[in-house]
PDB file of C-alpha atoms in Angstrom:
ATOM      1  CA  UNK A  20      -2.387  37.969 -11.451  1.00 85.00           C
ATOM      2  CA  UNK A  21      -4.711  35.728 -13.422  1.00 92.00           C
ATOM      3  CA  UNK A  22      -4.927  31.998 -12.799  1.00 95.00           C
ATOM      4  CA  UNK A  23      -6.354  29.756 -15.523  1.00 97.00           C
ATOM      5  CA  UNK A  24      -7.432  26.143 -15.020  1.00 97.00           C
ATOM      6  CA  UNK A  25      -8.439  23.905 -17.921  1.00 97.00           C
ATOM      7  CA  UNK A  26     -10.773  20.958 -17.489  1.00 97.00           C
ATOM      8  CA  UNK A  27     -12.809  18.548 -19.589  1.00 97.00           C
ATOM      9  CA  UNK A  28     -10.002  16.669 -21.291  1.00 97.00           C
ATOM     10  CA  UNK A  29      -9.903  12.911 -21.538  1.00 97.00           C
ATOM     11  CA  UNK A  30     -10.446  10.031 -23.920  1.00 97.00           C
ATOM     12  CA  UNK A  31     -12.627  10.564 -26.991  1.00 97.00           C
ATOM     13  CA  UNK A  32     -13.485   7.985 -29.643  1.00 97.00           C
ATOM     14  CA  UNK A  33     -12.885   8.888 -33.299  1.00 97.00           C
ATOM     15  CA  UNK A  34     -15.828  10.928 -34.531  1.00 97.00           C
ATOM     16  CA  UNK A  35     -16.798  11.932 -31.016  1.00 98.00           C
ATOM     17  CA  UNK A  36     -17.152  15.368 -29.458  1.00 97.00           C
ATOM     18  CA  UNK A  37     -15.791  17.030 -26.349  1.00 97.00           C
ATOM     19  CA  UNK A  38     -15.978  20.396 -24.587  1.00 98.00           C
ATOM     20  CA  UNK A  39     -13.067  21.945 -22.731  1.00 98.00           C
ATOM     21  CA  UNK A  40     -13.487  24.622 -20.073  1.00 98.00           C
ATOM     22  CA  UNK A  41     -11.090  27.333 -18.910  1.00 97.00           C
ATOM     23  CA  UNK A  42     -11.970  28.811 -15.521  1.00 96.00           C
ATOM     24  CA  UNK A  43     -10.257  32.048 -14.487  1.00 94.00           C
ATOM     25  CA  UNK A  44      -9.620  33.496 -11.048  1.00 94.00           C
ATOM     26  CA  UNK A  45      -7.724  36.469  -9.664  1.00 90.00           C
ATOM     27  CA  UNK A  46      -9.493  39.074 -11.767  1.00 84.00           C
ATOM     28  CA  UNK A  47     -12.235  39.425 -14.331  1.00 86.00           C
ATOM     29  CA  UNK A  48     -11.407  38.431 -17.900  1.00 84.00           C
ATOM     30  CA  UNK A  49     -13.885  40.831 -19.465  1.00 88.00           C
ATOM     31  CA  UNK A  50     -11.073  42.945 -20.946  1.00 87.00           C
ATOM     32  CA  UNK A  51      -8.959  39.985 -22.080  1.00 92.00           C
ATOM     33  CA  UNK A  52      -8.853  37.966 -25.256  1.00 94.00           C
ATOM     34  CA  UNK A  53      -8.901  34.223 -24.502  1.00 95.00           C
ATOM     35  CA  UNK A  54      -6.986  31.853 -26.755  1.00 97.00           C
ATOM     36  CA  UNK A  55      -6.752  28.084 -27.081  1.00 98.00           C
ATOM     37  CA  UNK A  56      -3.565  26.349 -28.206  1.00 98.00           C
ATOM     38  CA  UNK A  57      -2.547  22.720 -28.454  1.00 98.00           C
ATOM     39  CA  UNK A  58       0.721  20.817 -28.515  1.00 97.00           C
ATOM     40  CA  UNK A  59       1.081  17.249 -29.752  1.00 97.00           C
ATOM     41  CA  UNK A  60       4.081  15.057 -28.858  1.00 91.00           C
ATOM     42  CA  UNK A  61       7.156  16.187 -30.772  1.00 94.00           C
ATOM     43  CA  UNK A  62       5.299  19.113 -32.369  1.00 95.00           C
ATOM     44  CA  UNK A  63       5.316  22.873 -31.941  1.00 95.00           C
ATOM     45  CA  UNK A  64       2.547  24.542 -29.986  1.00 95.00           C
ATOM     46  CA  UNK A  65      -0.121  25.654 -32.452  1.00 96.00           C
ATOM     47  CA  UNK A  66      -2.952  28.149 -32.367  1.00 97.00           C
ATOM     48  CA  UNK A  67      -6.490  26.757 -32.367  1.00 97.00           C
ATOM     49  CA  UNK A  68      -8.902  29.623 -31.665  1.00 97.00           C
ATOM     50  CA  UNK A  69      -9.338  32.922 -29.832  1.00 96.00           C
ATOM     51  CA  UNK A  70     -12.239  35.108 -28.759  1.00 94.00           C
ATOM     52  CA  UNK A  71     -12.258  38.793 -27.854  1.00 90.00           C
ATOM     53  CA  UNK A  72     -13.297  40.225 -24.499  1.00 87.00           C
ATOM     54  CA  UNK A  73     -16.973  40.750 -25.314  1.00 83.00           C
ATOM     55  CA  UNK A  74     -17.289  37.454 -27.170  1.00 81.00           C
ATOM     56  CA  UNK A  75     -18.227  39.159 -30.426  1.00 81.00           C
ATOM     57  CA  UNK A  76     -15.229  38.213 -32.572  1.00 86.00           C
ATOM     58  CA  UNK A  77     -13.932  34.628 -32.743  1.00 92.00           C
ATOM     59  CA  UNK A  78     -10.757  33.693 -34.612  1.00 93.00           C
ATOM     60  CA  UNK A  79      -9.835  30.200 -35.825  1.00 95.00           C
ATOM     61  CA  UNK A  80      -6.845  28.612 -37.445  1.00 95.00           C
ATOM     62  CA  UNK A  81      -7.843  27.547 -40.956  1.00 92.00           C
ATOM     63  CA  UNK A  82      -7.571  23.839 -40.189  1.00 90.00           C
ATOM     64  CA  UNK A  83      -9.947  24.074 -37.204  1.00 91.00           C
ATOM     65  CA  UNK A  84     -12.663  26.459 -38.363  1.00 88.00           C
ATOM     66  CA  UNK A  85     -15.200  23.760 -39.290  1.00 91.00           C
ATOM     67  CA  UNK A  86     -14.830  21.444 -36.281  1.00 96.00           C
ATOM     68  CA  UNK A  87     -13.940  23.699 -33.331  1.00 97.00           C
ATOM     69  CA  UNK A  88     -16.089  26.332 -31.649  1.00 97.00           C
ATOM     70  CA  UNK A  89     -14.857  28.837 -29.071  1.00 96.00           C
ATOM     71  CA  UNK A  90     -17.173  30.656 -26.678  1.00 95.00           C
ATOM     72  CA  UNK A  91     -17.097  32.419 -23.327  1.00 94.00           C
ATOM     73  CA  UNK A  92     -19.292  33.319 -20.371  1.00 92.00           C
ATOM     74  CA  UNK A  93     -18.042  36.497 -18.739  1.00 89.00           C
ATOM     75  CA  UNK A  94     -20.445  36.238 -15.753  1.00 91.00           C
ATOM     76  CA  UNK A  95     -18.901  32.813 -15.032  1.00 93.00           C
ATOM     77  CA  UNK A  96     -15.378  34.028 -15.903  1.00 92.00           C
ATOM     78  CA  UNK A  97     -15.027  30.928 -18.065  1.00 95.00           C
ATOM     79  CA  UNK A  98     -14.144  30.194 -21.690  1.00 95.00           C
ATOM     80  CA  UNK A  99     -14.911  27.034 -23.663  1.00 97.00           C
ATOM     81  CA  UNK A 100     -13.682  25.078 -26.658  1.00 98.00           C
ATOM     82  CA  UNK A 101     -15.940  22.499 -28.302  1.00 98.00           C
ATOM     83  CA  UNK A 102     -14.493  19.869 -30.620  1.00 97.00           C
ATOM     84  CA  UNK A 103     -16.572  17.781 -33.027  1.00 97.00           C
ATOM     85  CA  UNK A 104     -15.697  14.866 -35.291  1.00 96.00           C
ATOM     86  CA  UNK A 105     -12.513  14.114 -33.423  1.00 96.00           C
ATOM     87  CA  UNK A 106      -9.700  12.344 -35.225  1.00 95.00           C
ATOM     88  CA  UNK A 107      -6.389  10.858 -34.133  1.00 96.00           C
ATOM     89  CA  UNK A 108      -4.439  14.009 -35.013  1.00 95.00           C
ATOM     90  CA  UNK A 109      -6.422  15.965 -32.414  1.00 96.00           C
ATOM     91  CA  UNK A 110      -4.547  14.135 -29.659  1.00 97.00           C
ATOM     92  CA  UNK A 111      -2.592  16.814 -27.790  1.00 98.00           C
ATOM     93  CA  UNK A 112      -2.311  18.845 -24.622  1.00 98.00           C
ATOM     94  CA  UNK A 113      -4.709  21.780 -24.894  1.00 98.00           C
ATOM     95  CA  UNK A 114      -3.922  25.106 -23.213  1.00 98.00           C
ATOM     96  CA  UNK A 115      -5.960  28.230 -22.620  1.00 97.00           C
ATOM     97  CA  UNK A 116      -4.353  31.649 -22.332  1.00 97.00           C
ATOM     98  CA  UNK A 117      -5.337  35.254 -21.625  1.00 95.00           C
ATOM     99  CA  UNK A 118      -4.112  38.326 -23.489  1.00 93.00           C
ATOM    100  CA  UNK A 119      -4.673  41.984 -22.676  1.00 89.00           C
ATOM    101  CA  UNK A 120      -6.236  44.151 -25.352  1.00 74.00           C
ATOM    102  CA  UNK A 121      -3.588  45.408 -27.763  1.00 74.00           C
ATOM    103  CA  UNK A 122      -0.939  42.860 -26.771  1.00 76.00           C
ATOM    104  CA  UNK A 123      -0.219  41.739 -30.333  1.00 83.00           C
ATOM    105  CA  UNK A 124      -1.221  39.084 -32.835  1.00 91.00           C
ATOM    106  CA  UNK A 125      -3.720  36.855 -31.021  1.00 90.00           C
ATOM    107  CA  UNK A 126      -2.706  33.906 -33.213  1.00 93.00           C
ATOM    108  CA  UNK A 127       0.762  33.793 -31.658  1.00 94.00           C
ATOM    109  CA  UNK A 128       1.625  32.413 -28.231  1.00 94.00           C
ATOM    110  CA  UNK A 129       3.907  35.374 -27.519  1.00 93.00           C
ATOM    111  CA  UNK A 130       0.881  37.658 -27.316  1.00 94.00           C
ATOM    112  CA  UNK A 131      -0.488  35.902 -24.218  1.00 95.00           C
ATOM    113  CA  UNK A 132       0.592  36.792 -20.696  1.00 94.00           C
ATOM    114  CA  UNK A 133      -1.252  34.143 -18.657  1.00 96.00           C
ATOM    115  CA  UNK A 134      -1.425  30.411 -19.311  1.00 97.00           C
ATOM    116  CA  UNK A 135      -3.157  27.418 -17.807  1.00 98.00           C
ATOM    117  CA  UNK A 136      -1.423  24.136 -17.034  1.00 97.00           C
ATOM    118  CA  UNK A 137      -3.005  22.282 -19.947  1.00 98.00           C
ATOM    119  CA  UNK A 138      -5.384  19.343 -20.210  1.00 98.00           C
ATOM    120  CA  UNK A 139      -4.768  16.142 -22.158  1.00 98.00           C
ATOM    121  CA  UNK A 140      -7.112  15.162 -24.982  1.00 98.00           C
ATOM    122  CA  UNK A 141      -6.671  11.702 -26.477  1.00 98.00           C
ATOM    123  CA  UNK A 142      -8.646  10.516 -29.508  1.00 97.00           C
ATOM    124  CA  UNK A 143      -8.498   6.738 -29.714  1.00 96.00           C
ATOM    125  CA  UNK A 144     -10.724   3.731 -30.296  1.00 92.00           C
TER     126      UNK A 144
END
């Protein structure tokens, strides 16, 4: 099994930046795509970004491509999500997830087998 633990969430002022981390244990994530999703109160869980096993191909939802950056460090078995120019609508619980190669559309939650518990991000003055 793979265990994923998110960290780095918290309070961010409007216009501020923040970096989330996703640390994996149980097995190496070298052969897994890592995705980030978020869910705001009363909203559906939405795709933010994903990155393939070797870190060569990032994917972003259209609304996040200019402000969010996904990366990974396979030696550290950790993935990251950096947010810039935060606004109030970015307030949500952010989740990381791991998907085996060939598991399906990496933009959909159903493609991911392993999930972290989520970390709260709040953008407020």
